[in-house]
Coordinates of C-alpha atoms in Angstrom, one line a residue:
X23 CA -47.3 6.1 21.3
X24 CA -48.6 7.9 18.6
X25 CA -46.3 10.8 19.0
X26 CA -43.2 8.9 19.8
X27 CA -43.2 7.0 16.2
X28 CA -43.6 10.1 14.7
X29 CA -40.3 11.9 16.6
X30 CA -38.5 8.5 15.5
X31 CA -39.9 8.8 11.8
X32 CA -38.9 12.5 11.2
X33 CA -35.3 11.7 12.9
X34 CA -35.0 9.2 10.3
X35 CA -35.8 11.2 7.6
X36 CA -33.6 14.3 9.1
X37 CA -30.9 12.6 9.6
X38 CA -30.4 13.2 12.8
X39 CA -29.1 10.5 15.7
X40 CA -28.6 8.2 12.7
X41 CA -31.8 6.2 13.2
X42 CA -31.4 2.8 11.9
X43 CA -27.6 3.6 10.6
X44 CA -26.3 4.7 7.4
X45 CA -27.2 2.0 4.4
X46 CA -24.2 1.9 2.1
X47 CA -24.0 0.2 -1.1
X48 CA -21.1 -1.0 -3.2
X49 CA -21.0 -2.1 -6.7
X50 CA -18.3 -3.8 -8.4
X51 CA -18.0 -3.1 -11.8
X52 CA -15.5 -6.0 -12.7
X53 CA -15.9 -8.7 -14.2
X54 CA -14.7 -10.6 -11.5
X55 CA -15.3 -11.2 -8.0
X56 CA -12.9 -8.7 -5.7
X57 CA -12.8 -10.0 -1.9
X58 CA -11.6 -8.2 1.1
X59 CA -10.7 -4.7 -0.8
X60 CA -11.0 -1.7 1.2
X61 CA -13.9 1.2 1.3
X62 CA -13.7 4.2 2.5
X63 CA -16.3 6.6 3.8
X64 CA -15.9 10.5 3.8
X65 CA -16.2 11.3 7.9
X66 CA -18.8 14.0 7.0
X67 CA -21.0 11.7 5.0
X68 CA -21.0 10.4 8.7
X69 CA -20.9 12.6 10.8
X70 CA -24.0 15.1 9.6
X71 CA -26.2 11.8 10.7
X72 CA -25.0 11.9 14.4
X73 CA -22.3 8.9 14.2
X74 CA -19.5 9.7 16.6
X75 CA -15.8 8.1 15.5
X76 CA -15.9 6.8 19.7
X77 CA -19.0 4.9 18.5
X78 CA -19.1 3.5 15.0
X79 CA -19.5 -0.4 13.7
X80 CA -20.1 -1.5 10.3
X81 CA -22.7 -4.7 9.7
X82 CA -22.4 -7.0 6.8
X83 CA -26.0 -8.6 4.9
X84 CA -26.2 -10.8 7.5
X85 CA -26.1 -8.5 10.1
X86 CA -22.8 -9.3 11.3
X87 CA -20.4 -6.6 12.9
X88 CA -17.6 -6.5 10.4
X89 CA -13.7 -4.6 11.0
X90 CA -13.8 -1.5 10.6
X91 CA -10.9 1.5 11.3
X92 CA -11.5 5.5 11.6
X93 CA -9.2 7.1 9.6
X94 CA -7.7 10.4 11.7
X95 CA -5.6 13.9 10.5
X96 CA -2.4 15.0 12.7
X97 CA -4.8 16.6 14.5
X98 CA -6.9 13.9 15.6
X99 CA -9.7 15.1 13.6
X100 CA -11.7 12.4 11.8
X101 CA -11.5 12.1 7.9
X102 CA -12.8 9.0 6.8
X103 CA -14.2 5.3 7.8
X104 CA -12.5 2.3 6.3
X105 CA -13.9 -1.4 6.1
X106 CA -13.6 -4.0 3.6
X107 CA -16.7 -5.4 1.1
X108 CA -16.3 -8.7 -0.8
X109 CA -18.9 -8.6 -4.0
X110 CA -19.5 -10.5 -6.9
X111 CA -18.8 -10.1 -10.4
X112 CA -20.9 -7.0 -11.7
X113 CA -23.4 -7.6 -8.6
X114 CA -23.8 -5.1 -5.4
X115 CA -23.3 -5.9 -1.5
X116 CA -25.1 -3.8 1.4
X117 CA -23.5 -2.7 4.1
X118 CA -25.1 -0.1 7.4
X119 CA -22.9 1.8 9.6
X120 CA -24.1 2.5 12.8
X121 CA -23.9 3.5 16.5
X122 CA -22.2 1.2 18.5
X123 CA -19.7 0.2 20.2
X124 CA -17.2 -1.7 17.9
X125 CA -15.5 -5.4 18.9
X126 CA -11.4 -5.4 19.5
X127 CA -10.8 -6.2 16.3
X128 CA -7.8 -8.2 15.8
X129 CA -5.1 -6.1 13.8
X130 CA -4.0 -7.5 10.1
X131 CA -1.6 -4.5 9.9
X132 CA 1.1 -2.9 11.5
X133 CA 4.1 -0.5 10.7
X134 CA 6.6 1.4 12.5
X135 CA 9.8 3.4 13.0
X136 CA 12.6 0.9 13.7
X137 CA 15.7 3.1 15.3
X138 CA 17.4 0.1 16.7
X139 CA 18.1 -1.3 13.2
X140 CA 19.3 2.3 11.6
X141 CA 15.8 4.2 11.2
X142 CA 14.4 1.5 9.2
X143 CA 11.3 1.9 8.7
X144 CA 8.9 -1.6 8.4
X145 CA 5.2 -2.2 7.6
X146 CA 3.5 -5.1 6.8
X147 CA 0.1 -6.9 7.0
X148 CA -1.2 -10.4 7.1
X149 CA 0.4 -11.5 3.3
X150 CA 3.4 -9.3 3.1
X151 CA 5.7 -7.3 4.4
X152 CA 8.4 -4.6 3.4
X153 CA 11.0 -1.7 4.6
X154 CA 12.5 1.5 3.9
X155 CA 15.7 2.9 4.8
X156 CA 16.4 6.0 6.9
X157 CA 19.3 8.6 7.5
X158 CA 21.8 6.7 10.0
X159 CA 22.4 4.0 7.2
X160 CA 25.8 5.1 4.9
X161 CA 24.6 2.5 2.6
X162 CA 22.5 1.8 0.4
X163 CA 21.0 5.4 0.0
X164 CA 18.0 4.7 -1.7
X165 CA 14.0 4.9 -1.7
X166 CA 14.2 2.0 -2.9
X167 CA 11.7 -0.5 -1.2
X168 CA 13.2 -3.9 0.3
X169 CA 10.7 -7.1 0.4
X170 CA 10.5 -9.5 3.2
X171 CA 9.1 -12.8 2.2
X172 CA 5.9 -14.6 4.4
X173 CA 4.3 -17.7 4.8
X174 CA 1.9 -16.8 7.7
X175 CA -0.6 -14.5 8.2
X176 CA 1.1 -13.2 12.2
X177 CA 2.6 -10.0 12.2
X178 CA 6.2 -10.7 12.6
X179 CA 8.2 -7.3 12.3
X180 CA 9.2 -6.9 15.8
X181 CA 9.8 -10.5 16.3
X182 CA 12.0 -10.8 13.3
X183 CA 14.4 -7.3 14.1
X184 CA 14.1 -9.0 18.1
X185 CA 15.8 -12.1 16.5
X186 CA 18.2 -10.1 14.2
X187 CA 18.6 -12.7 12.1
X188 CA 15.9 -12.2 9.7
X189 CA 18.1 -13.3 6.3
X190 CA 17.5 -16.9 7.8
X191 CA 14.2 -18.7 7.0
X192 CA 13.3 -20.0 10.6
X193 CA 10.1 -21.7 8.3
X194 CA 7.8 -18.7 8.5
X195 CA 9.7 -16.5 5.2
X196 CA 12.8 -13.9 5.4
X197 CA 14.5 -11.5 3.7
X198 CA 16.1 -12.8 0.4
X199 CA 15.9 -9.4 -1.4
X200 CA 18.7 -7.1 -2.5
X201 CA 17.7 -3.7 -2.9
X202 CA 21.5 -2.0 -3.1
X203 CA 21.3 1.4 -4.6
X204 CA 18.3 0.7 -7.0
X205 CA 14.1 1.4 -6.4
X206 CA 14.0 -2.3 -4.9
X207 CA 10.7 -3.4 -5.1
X208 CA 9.2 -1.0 -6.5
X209 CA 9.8 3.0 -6.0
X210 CA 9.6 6.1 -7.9
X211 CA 12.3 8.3 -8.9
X212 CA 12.6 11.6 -11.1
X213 CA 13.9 11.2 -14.5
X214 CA 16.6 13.1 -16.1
X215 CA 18.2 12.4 -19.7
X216 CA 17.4 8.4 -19.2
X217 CA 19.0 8.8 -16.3
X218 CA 16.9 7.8 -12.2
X219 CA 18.0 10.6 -9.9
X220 CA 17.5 8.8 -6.5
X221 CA 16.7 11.6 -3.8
X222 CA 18.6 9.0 -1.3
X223 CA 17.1 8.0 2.1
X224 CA 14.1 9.5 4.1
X225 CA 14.9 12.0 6.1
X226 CA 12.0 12.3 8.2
X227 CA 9.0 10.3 9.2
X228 CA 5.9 10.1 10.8
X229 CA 3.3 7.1 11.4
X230 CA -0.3 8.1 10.8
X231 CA -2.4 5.4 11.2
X232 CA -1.8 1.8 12.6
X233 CA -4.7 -0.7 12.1
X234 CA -6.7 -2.9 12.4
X235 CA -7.3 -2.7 9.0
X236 CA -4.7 0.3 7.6
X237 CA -0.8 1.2 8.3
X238 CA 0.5 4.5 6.9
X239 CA 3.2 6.8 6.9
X240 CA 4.7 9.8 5.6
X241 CA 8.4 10.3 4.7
X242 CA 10.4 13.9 3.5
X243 CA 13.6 13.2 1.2
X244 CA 16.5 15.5 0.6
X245 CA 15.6 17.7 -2.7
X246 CA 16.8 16.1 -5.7
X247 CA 19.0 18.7 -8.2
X248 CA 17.0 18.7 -11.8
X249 CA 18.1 21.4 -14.0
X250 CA 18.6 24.5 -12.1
X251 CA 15.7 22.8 -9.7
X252 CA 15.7 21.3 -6.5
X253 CA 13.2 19.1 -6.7
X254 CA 11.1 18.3 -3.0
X255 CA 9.7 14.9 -2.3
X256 CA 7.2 13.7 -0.2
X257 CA 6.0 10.4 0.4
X258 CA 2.8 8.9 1.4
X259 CA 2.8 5.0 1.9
X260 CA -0.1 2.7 3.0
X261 CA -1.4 -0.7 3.0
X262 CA -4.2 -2.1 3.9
X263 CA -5.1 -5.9 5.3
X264 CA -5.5 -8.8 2.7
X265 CA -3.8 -7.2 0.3
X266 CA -0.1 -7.7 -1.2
X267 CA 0.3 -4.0 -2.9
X268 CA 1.1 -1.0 -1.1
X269 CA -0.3 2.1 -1.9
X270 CA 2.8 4.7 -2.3
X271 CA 1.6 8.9 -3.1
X272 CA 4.7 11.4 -3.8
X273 CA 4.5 14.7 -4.7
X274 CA 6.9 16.8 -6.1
X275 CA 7.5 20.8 -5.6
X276 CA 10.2 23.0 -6.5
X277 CA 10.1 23.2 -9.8
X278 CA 8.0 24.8 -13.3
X279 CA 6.1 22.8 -15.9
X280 CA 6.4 19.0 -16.4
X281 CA 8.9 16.8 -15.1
X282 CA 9.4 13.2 -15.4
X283 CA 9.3 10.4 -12.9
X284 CA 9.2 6.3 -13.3
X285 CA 8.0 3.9 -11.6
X286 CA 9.6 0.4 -11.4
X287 CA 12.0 -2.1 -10.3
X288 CA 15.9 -3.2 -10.2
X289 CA 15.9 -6.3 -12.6
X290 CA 18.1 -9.6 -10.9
X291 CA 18.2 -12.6 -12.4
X292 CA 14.8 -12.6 -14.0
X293 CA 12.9 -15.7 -14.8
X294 CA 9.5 -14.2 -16.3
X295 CA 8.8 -10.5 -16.7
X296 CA 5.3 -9.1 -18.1
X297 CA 4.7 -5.4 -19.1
X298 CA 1.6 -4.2 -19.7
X299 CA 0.3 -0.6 -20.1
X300 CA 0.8 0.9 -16.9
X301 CA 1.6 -2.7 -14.4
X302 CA 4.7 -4.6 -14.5
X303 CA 5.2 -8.0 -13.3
X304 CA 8.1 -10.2 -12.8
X305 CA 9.6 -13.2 -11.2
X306 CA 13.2 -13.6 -10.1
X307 CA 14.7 -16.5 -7.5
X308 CA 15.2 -15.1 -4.2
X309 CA 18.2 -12.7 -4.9
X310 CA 20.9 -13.6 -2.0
X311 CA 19.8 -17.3 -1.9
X312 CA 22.2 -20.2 -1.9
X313 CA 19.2 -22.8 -2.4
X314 CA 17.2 -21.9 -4.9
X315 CA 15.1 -24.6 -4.7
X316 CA 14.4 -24.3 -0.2
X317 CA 14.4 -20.7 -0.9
X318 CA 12.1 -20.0 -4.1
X319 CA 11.1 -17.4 -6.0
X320 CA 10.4 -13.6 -5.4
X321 CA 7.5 -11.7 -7.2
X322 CA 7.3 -8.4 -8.1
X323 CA 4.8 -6.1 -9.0
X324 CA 4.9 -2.2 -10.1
X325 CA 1.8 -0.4 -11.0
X326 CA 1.5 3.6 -11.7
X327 CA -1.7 5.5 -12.1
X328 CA -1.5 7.1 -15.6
X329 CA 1.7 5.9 -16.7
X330 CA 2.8 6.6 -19.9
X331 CA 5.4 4.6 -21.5
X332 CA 7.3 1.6 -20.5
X333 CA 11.2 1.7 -20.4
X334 CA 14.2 -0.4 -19.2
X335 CA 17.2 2.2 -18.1
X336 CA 21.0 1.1 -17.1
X337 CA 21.8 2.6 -13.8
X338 CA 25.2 3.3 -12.2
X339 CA 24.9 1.6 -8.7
X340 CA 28.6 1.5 -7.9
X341 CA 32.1 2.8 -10.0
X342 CA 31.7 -0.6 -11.9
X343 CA 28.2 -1.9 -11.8
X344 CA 25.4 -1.3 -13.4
X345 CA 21.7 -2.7 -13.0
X346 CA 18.8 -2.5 -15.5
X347 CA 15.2 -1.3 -14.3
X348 CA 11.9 -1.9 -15.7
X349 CA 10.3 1.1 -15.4
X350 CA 7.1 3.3 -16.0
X351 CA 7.2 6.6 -17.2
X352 CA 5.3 9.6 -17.0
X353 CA 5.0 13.3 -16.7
X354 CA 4.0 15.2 -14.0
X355 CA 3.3 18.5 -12.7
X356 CA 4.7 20.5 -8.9
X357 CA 2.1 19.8 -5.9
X358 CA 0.6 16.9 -8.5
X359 CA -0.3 13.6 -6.6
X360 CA 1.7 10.6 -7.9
X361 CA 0.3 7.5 -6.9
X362 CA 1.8 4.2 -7.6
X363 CA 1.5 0.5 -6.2
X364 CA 4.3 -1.4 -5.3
X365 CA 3.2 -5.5 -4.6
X366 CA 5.2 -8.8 -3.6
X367 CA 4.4 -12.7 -3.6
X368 CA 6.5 -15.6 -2.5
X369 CA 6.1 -19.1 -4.2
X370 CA 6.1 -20.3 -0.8
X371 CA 3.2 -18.9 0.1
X372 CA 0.6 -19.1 -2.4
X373 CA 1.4 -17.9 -6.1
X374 CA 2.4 -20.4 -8.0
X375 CA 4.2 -18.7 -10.8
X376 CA 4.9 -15.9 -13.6
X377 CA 1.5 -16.1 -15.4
X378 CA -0.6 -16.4 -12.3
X379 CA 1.8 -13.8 -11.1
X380 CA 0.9 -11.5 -13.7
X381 CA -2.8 -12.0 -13.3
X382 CA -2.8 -10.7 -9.6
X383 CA -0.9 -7.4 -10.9
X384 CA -3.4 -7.0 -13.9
X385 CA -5.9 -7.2 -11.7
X386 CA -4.7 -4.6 -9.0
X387 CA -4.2 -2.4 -12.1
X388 CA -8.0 -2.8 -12.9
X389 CA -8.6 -2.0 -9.2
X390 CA -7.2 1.1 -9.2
X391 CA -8.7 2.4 -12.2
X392 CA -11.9 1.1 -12.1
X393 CA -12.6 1.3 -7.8
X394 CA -16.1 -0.1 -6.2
X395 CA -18.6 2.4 -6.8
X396 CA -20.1 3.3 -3.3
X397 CA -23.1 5.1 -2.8
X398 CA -24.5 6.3 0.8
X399 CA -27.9 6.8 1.5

């Protein structure tokens, strides 16, 4: 007996079989409480302790088996695990990862290629939901992001290109949202004397991950002409359950020293706009809406990681139009990760207003500079 406690003890202490699981502990260094917002894991701090990605589960305090997703390369390689941790303000939870075999988890996410509409492409989770537009459409031609508005947590992408008549609120949301030959929602674009030089529709794309907890995808535009440059893009976009921003990465190649992109959003007929630092917020009636009162109010948010400046620029949409964005500015160098956050609300479902409006967007700002602190033991 003697010798078997003693093999157990010195795989524990080695590492090896991952004895007991992994103990994981994340600190939130808000000053609020932050619920449901994701974690991720580095595969290796994982895998050197024997955990397989065909046998992995995540337990909460309480001992309870919580969602969890592996987080795979192209080529099926394992890169990371994801889960979500709710903690207090300036307090700690305690999470172990373990062996086991992991429940069906019900899926809060889901994105995909949509070829019968045009090469959309959609993604959405359980609070929002938004599209891109791909190569068959002649217009718009635009990375510009369109929004879909929600009132339930189902996953109703397929069901709502199925119906194909998704401008019509059938009392579960729609899409109100004119995106036209603008960034929409919330994209970024290059910047060349004041002027947004949009690179135009994806080209290509590629779904990388799919839930329970994460959708991603990766997009390749047409070069962009800046200078004597033809600027690449790339573009990485995910988003994660219980949470109404999108994550959106581009990088840029082609080109020597600094450039500069925005970040931002076409401006409608806006009711409330805050800009603050690097976050923008607004609130604008749904844009195509006849009711204003059945239909509501669209909100907006833009956030960019070490933005710069804030600007508004005029933009030729059309031989006679014109549209103001408010935008983000910064520099950036070739092969540089841009990341941004793009984030939507409906006062249908849940936020009330500009100022509380404003808050969420603040607050997703504070996220992304100051993440959980997570240490692995």
């Amino acid at each position: 007996m003697k010798r078997v406690l003693l093999i157990l003890q010195l795989l524990w202490l080695c590492g090896c079989g991952a004895v007991g699981g992994v103990d994981v502990t994340v600190t939130n260094p808000s000053s609020y409480a932050r619920t449901h917002e994701s974690v991720e894991i580095a595969w290796t701090e994982l895998e050197e302790r024997g955990i397989t990605a065909e046998q992995v589960i995540v337990e909460d305090e309480q001992h309870n088996q919580i969602p969890s997703q592996v987080i795979f390369d192209k080529e099926g390689v394992a890169q990371k695990l994801l889960f979500q941790a709710s903690v207090e303000a300036s307090a700690k939870s305690h999470y172990k990862i373990k062996r086991g075999v992991a429940d069906n988890y019900e899926s809060k996410v889901y994105g995909r290629y949509v070829p019968e509409r045009l090469d959309d492409y959609a993604w959405e989770n359980n609070l929002t939901a938004y599209r891109i537009y791909g190569p068959r459409l002649n217009d718009p031609k635009t990375q510009g992001v369109d929004v879909w508005v929600k009132n339930t947590e189902r996953l109703i992408i397929n069901e709502w290109f199925a119906r194909n008549d998704y401008h019509h609120n059938y009392g579960e949301g729609m899409d109100c949202y004119k995106v036209g030959n603008t960034l929409g929602g919330g994209a970024l674009a290059v910047v060349q004397d004041s002027q947004l030089l949009l690179s135009g529709n994806y080209l290509s794309q590629e779904c990388v991950a799919n839930g329970p907890l994460r959708t991603e995808a990766e997009f390749v535009y047409a070069p962009v002409k800046v200078g004597n440059h033809n600027v690449e893009i790339k573009r990485r976009i995910w988003l994660d359950a219980n949470s109404r921003f999108s994550f959106q990465e581009y990088e840029l190649n082609g080109f020597d020293g600094d450039i500069e992109v925005a970040a931002g959003m076409v401006m409608h007929d806006v009711r409330d706009i805050t800009q603050n630092e690097n976050w923008i917020a607004l609130t604008e009636p749904a844009s195509d809406s006849r009711n204003a009162e059945r239909d509501g109010d669209i909100l907006l948010g833009v956030i960019l990681q070490r933005g710069e400046k804030q600007s508004r620029f005029q933009t030729l949409t059309s031989p006679n139009q014109q549209v103001q964005h408010a935008l983000i500015l910064r520099k950036a160098k070739a092969g540089e990760k841009i990341l941004m956050l793009n984030g939507s609300a409906w006062s249908h479902a849940g936020v009330e207003g500009g100022a509380e409006w404003a808050e969420e967007v603040k607050k997703a700002a504070d996220r992304l500079n100051n993440p959980f602190r997570v240490e692995v033991k």
